[in-house]
Short mmCIF file of C-alpha atoms and ligand atoms in Angstrom, two decimals:
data_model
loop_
_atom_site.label_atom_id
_atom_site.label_comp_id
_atom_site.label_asym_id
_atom_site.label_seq_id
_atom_site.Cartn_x
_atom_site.Cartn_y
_atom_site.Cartn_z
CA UNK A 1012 -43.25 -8.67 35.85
CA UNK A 1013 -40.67 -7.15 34.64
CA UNK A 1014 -40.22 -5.15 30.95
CA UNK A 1015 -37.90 -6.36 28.68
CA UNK A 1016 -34.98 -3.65 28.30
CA UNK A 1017 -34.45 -2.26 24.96
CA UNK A 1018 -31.81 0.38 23.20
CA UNK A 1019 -32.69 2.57 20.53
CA UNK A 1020 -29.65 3.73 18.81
CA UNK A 1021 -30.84 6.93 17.43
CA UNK A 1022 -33.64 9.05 16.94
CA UNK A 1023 -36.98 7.76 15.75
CA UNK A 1024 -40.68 9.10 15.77
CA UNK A 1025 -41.35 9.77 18.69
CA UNK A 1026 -45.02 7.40 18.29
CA UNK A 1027 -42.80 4.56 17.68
CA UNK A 1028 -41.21 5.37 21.03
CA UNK A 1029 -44.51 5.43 22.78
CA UNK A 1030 -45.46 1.75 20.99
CA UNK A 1031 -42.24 0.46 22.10
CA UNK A 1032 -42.41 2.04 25.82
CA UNK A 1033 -46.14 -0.45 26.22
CA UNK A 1034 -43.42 -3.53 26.16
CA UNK A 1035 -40.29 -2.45 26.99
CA UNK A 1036 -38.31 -0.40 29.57
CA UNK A 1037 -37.06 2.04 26.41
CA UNK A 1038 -33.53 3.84 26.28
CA UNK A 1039 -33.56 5.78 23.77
CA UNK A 1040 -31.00 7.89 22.27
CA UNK A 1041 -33.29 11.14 21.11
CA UNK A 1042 -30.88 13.57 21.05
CA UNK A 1043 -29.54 12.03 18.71
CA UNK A 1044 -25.98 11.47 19.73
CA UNK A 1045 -23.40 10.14 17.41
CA UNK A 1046 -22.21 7.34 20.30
CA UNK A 1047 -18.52 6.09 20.13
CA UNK A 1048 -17.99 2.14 20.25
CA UNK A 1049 -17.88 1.95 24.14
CA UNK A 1050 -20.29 4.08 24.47
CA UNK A 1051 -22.41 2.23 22.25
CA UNK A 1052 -21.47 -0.95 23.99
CA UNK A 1053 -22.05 1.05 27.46
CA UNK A 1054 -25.40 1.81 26.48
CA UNK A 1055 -26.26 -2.17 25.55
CA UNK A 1056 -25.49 -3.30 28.81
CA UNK A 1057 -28.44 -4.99 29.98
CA UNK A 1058 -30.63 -4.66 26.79
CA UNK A 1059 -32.23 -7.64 25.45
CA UNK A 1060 -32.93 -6.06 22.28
CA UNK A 1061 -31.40 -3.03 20.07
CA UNK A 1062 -33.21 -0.98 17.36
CA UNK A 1063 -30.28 -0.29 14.95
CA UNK A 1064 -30.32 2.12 11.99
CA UNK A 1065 -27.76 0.47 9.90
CA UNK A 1066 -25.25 2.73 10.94
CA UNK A 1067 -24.14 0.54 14.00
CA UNK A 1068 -22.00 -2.80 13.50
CA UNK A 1069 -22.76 -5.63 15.06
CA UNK A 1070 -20.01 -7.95 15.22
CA UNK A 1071 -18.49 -11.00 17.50
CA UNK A 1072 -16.50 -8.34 19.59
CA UNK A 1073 -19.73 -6.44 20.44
CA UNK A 1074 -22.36 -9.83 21.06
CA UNK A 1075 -19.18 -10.95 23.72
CA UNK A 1076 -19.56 -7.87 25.43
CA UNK A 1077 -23.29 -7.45 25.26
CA UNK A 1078 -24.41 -11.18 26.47
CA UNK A 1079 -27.68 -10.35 27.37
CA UNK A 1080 -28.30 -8.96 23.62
CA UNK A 1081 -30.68 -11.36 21.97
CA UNK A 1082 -32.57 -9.12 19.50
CA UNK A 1083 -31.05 -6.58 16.66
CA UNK A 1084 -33.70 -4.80 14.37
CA UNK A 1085 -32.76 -2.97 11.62
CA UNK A 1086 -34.59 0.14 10.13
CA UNK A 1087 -33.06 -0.81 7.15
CA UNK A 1088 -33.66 -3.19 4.58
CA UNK A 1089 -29.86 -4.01 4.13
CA UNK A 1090 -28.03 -5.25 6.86
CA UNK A 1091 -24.33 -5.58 5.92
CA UNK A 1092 -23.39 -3.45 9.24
CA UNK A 1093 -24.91 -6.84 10.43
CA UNK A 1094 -22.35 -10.45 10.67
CA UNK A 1095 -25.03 -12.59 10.30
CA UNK A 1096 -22.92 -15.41 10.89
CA UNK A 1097 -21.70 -14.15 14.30
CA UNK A 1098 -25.09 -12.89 15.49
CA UNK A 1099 -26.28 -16.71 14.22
CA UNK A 1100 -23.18 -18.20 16.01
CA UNK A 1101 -24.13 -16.21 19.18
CA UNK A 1102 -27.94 -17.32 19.01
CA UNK A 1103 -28.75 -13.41 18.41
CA UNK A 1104 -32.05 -12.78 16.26
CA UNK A 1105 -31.12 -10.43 13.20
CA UNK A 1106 -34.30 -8.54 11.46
CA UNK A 1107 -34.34 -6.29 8.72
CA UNK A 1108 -37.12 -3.44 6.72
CA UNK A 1109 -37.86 -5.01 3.89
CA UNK A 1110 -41.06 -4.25 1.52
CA UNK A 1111 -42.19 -1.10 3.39
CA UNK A 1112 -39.60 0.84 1.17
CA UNK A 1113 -39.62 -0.36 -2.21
CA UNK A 1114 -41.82 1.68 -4.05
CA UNK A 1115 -40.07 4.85 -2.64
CA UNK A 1116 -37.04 3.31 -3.16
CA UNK A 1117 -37.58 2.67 -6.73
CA UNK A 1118 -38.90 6.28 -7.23
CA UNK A 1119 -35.63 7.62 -5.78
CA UNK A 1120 -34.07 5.31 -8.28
CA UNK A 1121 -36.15 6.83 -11.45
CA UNK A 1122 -35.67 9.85 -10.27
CA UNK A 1123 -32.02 9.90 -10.22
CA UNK A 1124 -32.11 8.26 -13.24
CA UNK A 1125 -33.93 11.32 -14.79
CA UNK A 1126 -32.16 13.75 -12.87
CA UNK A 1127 -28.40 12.94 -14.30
CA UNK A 1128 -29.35 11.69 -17.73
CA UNK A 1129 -31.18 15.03 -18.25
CA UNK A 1130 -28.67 16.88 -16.49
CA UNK A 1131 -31.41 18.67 -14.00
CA UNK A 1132 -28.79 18.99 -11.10
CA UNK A 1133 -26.00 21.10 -13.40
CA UNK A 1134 -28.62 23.04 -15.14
CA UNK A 1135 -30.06 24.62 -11.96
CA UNK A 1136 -26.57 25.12 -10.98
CA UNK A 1137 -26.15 27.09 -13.97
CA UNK A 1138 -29.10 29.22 -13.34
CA UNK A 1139 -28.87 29.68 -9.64
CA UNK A 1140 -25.35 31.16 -10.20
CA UNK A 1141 -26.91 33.79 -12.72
CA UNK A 1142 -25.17 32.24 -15.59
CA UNK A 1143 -28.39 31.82 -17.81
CA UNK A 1144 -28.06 34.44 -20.03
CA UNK A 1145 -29.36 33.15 -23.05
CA UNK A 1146 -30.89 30.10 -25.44
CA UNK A 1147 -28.38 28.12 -27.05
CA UNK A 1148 -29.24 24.83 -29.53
CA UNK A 1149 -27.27 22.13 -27.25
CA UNK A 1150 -26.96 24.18 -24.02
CA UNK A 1151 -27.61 20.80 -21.34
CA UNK A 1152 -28.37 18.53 -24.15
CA UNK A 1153 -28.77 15.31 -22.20
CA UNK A 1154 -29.80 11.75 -22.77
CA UNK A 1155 -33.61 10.28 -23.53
CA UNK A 1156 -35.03 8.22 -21.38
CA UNK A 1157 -38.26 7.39 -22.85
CA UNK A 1158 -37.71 4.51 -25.40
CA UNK A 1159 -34.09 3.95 -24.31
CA UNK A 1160 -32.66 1.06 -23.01
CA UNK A 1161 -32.55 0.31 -19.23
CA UNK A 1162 -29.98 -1.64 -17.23
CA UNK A 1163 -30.50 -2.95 -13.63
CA UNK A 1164 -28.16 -4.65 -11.52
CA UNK A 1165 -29.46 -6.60 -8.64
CA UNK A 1166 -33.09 -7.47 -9.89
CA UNK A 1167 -34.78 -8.07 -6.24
CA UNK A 1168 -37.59 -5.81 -5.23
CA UNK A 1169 -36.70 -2.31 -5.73
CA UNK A 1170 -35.17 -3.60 -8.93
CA UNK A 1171 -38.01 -4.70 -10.05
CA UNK A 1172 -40.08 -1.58 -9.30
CA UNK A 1173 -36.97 0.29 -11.27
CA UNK A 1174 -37.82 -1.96 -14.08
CA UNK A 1175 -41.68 -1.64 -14.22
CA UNK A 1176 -41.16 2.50 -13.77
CA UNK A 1177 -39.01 1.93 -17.25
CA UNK A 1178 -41.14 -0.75 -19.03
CA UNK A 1179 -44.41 0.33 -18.63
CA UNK A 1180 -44.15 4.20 -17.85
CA UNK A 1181 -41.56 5.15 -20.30
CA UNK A 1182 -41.27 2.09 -23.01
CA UNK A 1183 -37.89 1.68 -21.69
CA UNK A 1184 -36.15 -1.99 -23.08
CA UNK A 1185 -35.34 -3.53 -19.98
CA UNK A 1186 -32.17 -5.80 -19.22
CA UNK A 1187 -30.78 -7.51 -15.84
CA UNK A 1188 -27.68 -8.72 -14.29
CA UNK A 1189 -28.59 -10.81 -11.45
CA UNK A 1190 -27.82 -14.02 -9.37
CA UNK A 1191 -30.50 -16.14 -10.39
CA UNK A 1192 -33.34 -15.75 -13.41
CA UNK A 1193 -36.74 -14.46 -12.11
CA UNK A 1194 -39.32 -16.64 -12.41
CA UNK A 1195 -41.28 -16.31 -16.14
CA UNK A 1196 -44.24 -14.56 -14.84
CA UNK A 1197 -41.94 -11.73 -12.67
CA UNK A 1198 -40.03 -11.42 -16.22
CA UNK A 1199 -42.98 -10.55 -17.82
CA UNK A 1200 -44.46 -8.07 -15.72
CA UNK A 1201 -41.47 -6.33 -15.51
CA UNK A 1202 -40.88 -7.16 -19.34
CA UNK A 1203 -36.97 -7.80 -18.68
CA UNK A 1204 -34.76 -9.95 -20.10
CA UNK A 1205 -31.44 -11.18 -18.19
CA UNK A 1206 -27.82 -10.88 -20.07
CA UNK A 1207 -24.67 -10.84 -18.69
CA UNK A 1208 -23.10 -8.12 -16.83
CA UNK A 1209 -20.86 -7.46 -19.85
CA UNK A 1210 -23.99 -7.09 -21.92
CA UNK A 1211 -25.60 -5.33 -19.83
CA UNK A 1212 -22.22 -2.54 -19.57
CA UNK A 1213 -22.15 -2.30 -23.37
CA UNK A 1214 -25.96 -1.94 -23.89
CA UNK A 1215 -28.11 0.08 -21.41
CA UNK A 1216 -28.19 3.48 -21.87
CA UNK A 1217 -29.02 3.90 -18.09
CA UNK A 1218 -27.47 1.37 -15.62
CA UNK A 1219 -28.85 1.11 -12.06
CA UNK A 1220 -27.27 -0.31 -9.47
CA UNK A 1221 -29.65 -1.87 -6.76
CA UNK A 1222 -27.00 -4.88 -5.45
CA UNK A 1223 -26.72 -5.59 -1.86
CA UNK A 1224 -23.20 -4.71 -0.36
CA UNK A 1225 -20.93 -7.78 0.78
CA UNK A 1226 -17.54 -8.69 0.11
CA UNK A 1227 -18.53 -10.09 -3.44
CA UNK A 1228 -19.95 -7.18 -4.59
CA UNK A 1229 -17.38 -4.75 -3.44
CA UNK A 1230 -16.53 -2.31 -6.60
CA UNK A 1231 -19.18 -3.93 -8.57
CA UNK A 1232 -18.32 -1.12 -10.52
CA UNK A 1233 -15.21 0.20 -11.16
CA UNK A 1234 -12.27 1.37 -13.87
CA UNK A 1235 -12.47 -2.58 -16.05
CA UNK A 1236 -16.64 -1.89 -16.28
CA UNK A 1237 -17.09 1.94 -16.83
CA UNK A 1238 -14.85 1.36 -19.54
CA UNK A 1239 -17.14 -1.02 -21.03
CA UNK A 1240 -20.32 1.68 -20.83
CA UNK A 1241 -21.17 4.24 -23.65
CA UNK A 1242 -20.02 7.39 -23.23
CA UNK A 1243 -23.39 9.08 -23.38
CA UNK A 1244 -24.98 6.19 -20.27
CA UNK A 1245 -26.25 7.28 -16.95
CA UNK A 1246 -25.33 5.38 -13.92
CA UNK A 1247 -27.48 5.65 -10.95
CA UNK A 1248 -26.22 3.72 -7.54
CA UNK A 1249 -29.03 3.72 -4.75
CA UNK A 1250 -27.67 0.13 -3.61
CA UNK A 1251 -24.79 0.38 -1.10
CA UNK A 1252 -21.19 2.80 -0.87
CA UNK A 1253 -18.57 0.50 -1.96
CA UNK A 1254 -20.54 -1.04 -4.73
CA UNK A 1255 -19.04 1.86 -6.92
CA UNK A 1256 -15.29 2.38 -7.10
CA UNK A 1257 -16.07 6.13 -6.61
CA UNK A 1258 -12.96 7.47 -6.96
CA UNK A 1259 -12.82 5.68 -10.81
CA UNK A 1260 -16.16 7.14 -11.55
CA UNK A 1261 -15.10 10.88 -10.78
CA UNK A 1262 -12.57 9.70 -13.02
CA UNK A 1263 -14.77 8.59 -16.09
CA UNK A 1264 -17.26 11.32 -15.39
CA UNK A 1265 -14.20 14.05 -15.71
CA UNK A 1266 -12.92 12.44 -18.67
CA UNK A 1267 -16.53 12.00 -20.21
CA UNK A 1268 -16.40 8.42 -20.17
CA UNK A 1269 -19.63 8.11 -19.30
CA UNK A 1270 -22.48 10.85 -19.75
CA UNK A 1271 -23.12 11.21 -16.12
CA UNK A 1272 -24.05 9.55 -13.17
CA UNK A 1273 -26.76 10.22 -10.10
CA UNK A 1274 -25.63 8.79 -6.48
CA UNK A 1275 -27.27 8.09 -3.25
CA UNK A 1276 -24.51 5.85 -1.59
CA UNK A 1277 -20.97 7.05 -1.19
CA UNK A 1278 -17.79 4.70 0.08
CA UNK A 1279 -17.22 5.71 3.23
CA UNK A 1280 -20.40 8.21 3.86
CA UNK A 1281 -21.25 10.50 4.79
CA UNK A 1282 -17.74 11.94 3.55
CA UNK A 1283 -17.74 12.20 -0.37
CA UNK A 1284 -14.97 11.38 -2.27
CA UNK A 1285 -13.42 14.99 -3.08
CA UNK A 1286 -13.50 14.57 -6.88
CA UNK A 1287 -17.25 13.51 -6.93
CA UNK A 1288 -18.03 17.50 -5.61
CA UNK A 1289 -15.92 18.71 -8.58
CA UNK A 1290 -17.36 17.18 -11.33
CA UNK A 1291 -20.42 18.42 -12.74
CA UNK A 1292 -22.44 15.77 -14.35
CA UNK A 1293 -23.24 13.98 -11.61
CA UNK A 1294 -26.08 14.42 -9.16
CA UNK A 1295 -25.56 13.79 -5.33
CA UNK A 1296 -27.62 13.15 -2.95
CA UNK A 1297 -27.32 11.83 0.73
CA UNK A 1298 -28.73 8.67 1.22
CA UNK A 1299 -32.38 9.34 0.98
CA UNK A 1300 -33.55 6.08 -1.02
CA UNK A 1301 -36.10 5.77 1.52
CA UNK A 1302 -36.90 9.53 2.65
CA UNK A 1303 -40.71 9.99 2.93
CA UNK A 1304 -42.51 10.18 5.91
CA UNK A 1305 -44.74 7.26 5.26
CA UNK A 1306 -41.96 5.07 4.48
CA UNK A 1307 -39.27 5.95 7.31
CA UNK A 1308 -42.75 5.79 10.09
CA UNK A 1309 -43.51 2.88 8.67
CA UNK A 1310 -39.95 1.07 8.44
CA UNK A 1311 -39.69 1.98 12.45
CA UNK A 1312 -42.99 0.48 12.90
CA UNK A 1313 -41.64 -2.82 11.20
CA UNK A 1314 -38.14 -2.54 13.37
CA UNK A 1315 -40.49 -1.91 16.17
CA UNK A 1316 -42.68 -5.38 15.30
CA UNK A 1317 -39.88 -7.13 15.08
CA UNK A 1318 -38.81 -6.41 18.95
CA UNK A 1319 -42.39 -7.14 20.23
CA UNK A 1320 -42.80 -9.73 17.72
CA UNK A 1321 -40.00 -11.49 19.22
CA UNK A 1322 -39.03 -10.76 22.59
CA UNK A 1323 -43.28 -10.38 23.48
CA UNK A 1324 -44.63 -13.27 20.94
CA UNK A 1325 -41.24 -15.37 20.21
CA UNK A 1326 -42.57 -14.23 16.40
CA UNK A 1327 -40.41 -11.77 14.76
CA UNK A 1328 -41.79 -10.86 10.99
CA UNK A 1329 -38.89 -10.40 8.94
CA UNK A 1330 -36.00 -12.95 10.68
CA UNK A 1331 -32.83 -12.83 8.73
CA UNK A 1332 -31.28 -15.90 10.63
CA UNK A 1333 -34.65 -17.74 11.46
CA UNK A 1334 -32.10 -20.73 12.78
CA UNK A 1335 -32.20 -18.85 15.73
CA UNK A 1336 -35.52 -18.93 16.38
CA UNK A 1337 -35.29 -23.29 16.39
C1 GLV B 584 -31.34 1.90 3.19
O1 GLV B 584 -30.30 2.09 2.68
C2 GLV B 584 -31.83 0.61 3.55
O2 GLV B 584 -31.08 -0.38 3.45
O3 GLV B 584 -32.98 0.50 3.99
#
């Protein structure tokens, strides 16, 4: 019989290849190419299931001219290059990464966190370029962290990992902004307390931001709610471009609105908004939330399960629009 024929969009492990290749007739794009649209959609033609990265949208133009597509899996755990409801509408099975990544998610988070608010990034900087010449009382005085208060926005998994790094490694007073309450015991572990967004603004001395990216939560933050922060708060986004009005927070950093910021996720990346290179109390880096070995091999493994989960077993793991599957 036979294989099924599969895409992989861009370059994974090469053992993940090799799992795939037992199931599937594999084209796989190792070199790494940055395809155009038609390319991509050249490529798909054909392929009953795609391994995405979450750099390629999947929309209603693309599922009209890819009908044999049945099967997108993400290496990702967000999926808003994903329209769920057209991949739903066109009976196309949507998977994501979730889990596999939260710890090193969260550690990213903390460490971003840590990085800004004790201004690590601008002090090597400063000594790189040969400018240390000597001791002064408030030379990179930052902000504490230990025993300060800790803000997260979007309290699902890796907010919650954010949250216990705070609470029970550095006696950090935790508060959240999210959609629904967590459950008593969750609140407890994590020792956090939910407020409102305004609340949270005017309060935490570090705000992380750890929202998924849709249309609602476009410029989550922007000009109206850095206003709101003290001037000495840290705000660390390792949630989604877009979520941050970046060009407002260059802004606020410049004018020392806010003490200083660390960022993961840019609008528009992998381009940087200009300003954001200029200022110095802010702490860049590109998208590595996830970046450790472990974690990327094993979020390819779980984009990999998903294909022969579904197209092999008819049992994907982690469905994101299980209607499909009735
Ligand atoms: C990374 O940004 C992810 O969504 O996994």
């Amino acid at each position: 019989m036979n294989k099924p024929k599969i895409l992989v969009a861009r370059a994974i492990f090469p053992e993940v290849i090799d799992r795939l290749a037992v199931h599937f007739e594999v084209e796989s794009n190792q070199a790494d190419d940055l395809w155009s649209r038609p390319e991509f959609f050249a490529h798909l033609q054909g392929k009953q299931g795609v391994f995405t990265t979450g750099d390629q949208r999947i929309d209603a133009e693309l599922l009209a001219a890819c009908p044999d597509l049945k099967i997108c899996a993400n290496m990702a755990v967000g999926y808003n290059n994903f329209d769920l409801d057209a991949m739903t509408a066109a009976g196309v099975l949507a998977t994501n990464a979730p889990n596999v990544l939260t710890e090193t998610t969260a550690d990213l988070g903390f460490a971003l966190l840590m990085a800004a608010a004790r201004r690590v990034a601008e002090s090597e900087h400063f000594l790189r370029a040969g400018k240390w010449t000597r001791w002064s009382y408030d030379m990179f005085a930052g902000s504490d962290v230990y025993g300060s208060t800790l803000g997260i926005i979007g309290m699902g998994r890796i907010g919650q990992g954010i949250a216990r790094r705070g609470a029970l490694g550095f006696d950090m007073k935790v508060i959240y902004h999210n959609r629904s309450q967590l459950d008593a015991v969750t609140e407890a572990q994590c020792k956090a307390r939910l407020v409102s967004k305004k609340e949270l603004l005017q309060t935490a001395d570090h705000v992380v931001l750890v929202v998924p990216y849709s249309a609602a939560s476009h410029h989550t933050i922007g000009a109206a709610e850095l206003a709101l922060m003290k001037p000495t708060a840290t705000l660390v986004n390792i949630a989604r471009g877009g979520i941050v009005d970046d060009a407002a927070l260059a802004k606020a950093l410049k004018e020392g609105r806010i003490g200083a910021a660390g960022l993961d996720v840019f609008e528009g990346e992998p381009k940087v908004h200009p300003d954001l290179l200029t200022v110095p109390n802010v702490v860049l880096t590109p998208h590595i939330g996830s970046a450790t070995r472990p974690t990327r091999l094993a979020m390819s493994n779980l984009a990999a399960d998903n294909l022969i989960g579904f197209l092999v077993n008819g049992k994907p793991l982690t469905p994101l629009n299980p209607a499909v599957l009735a």
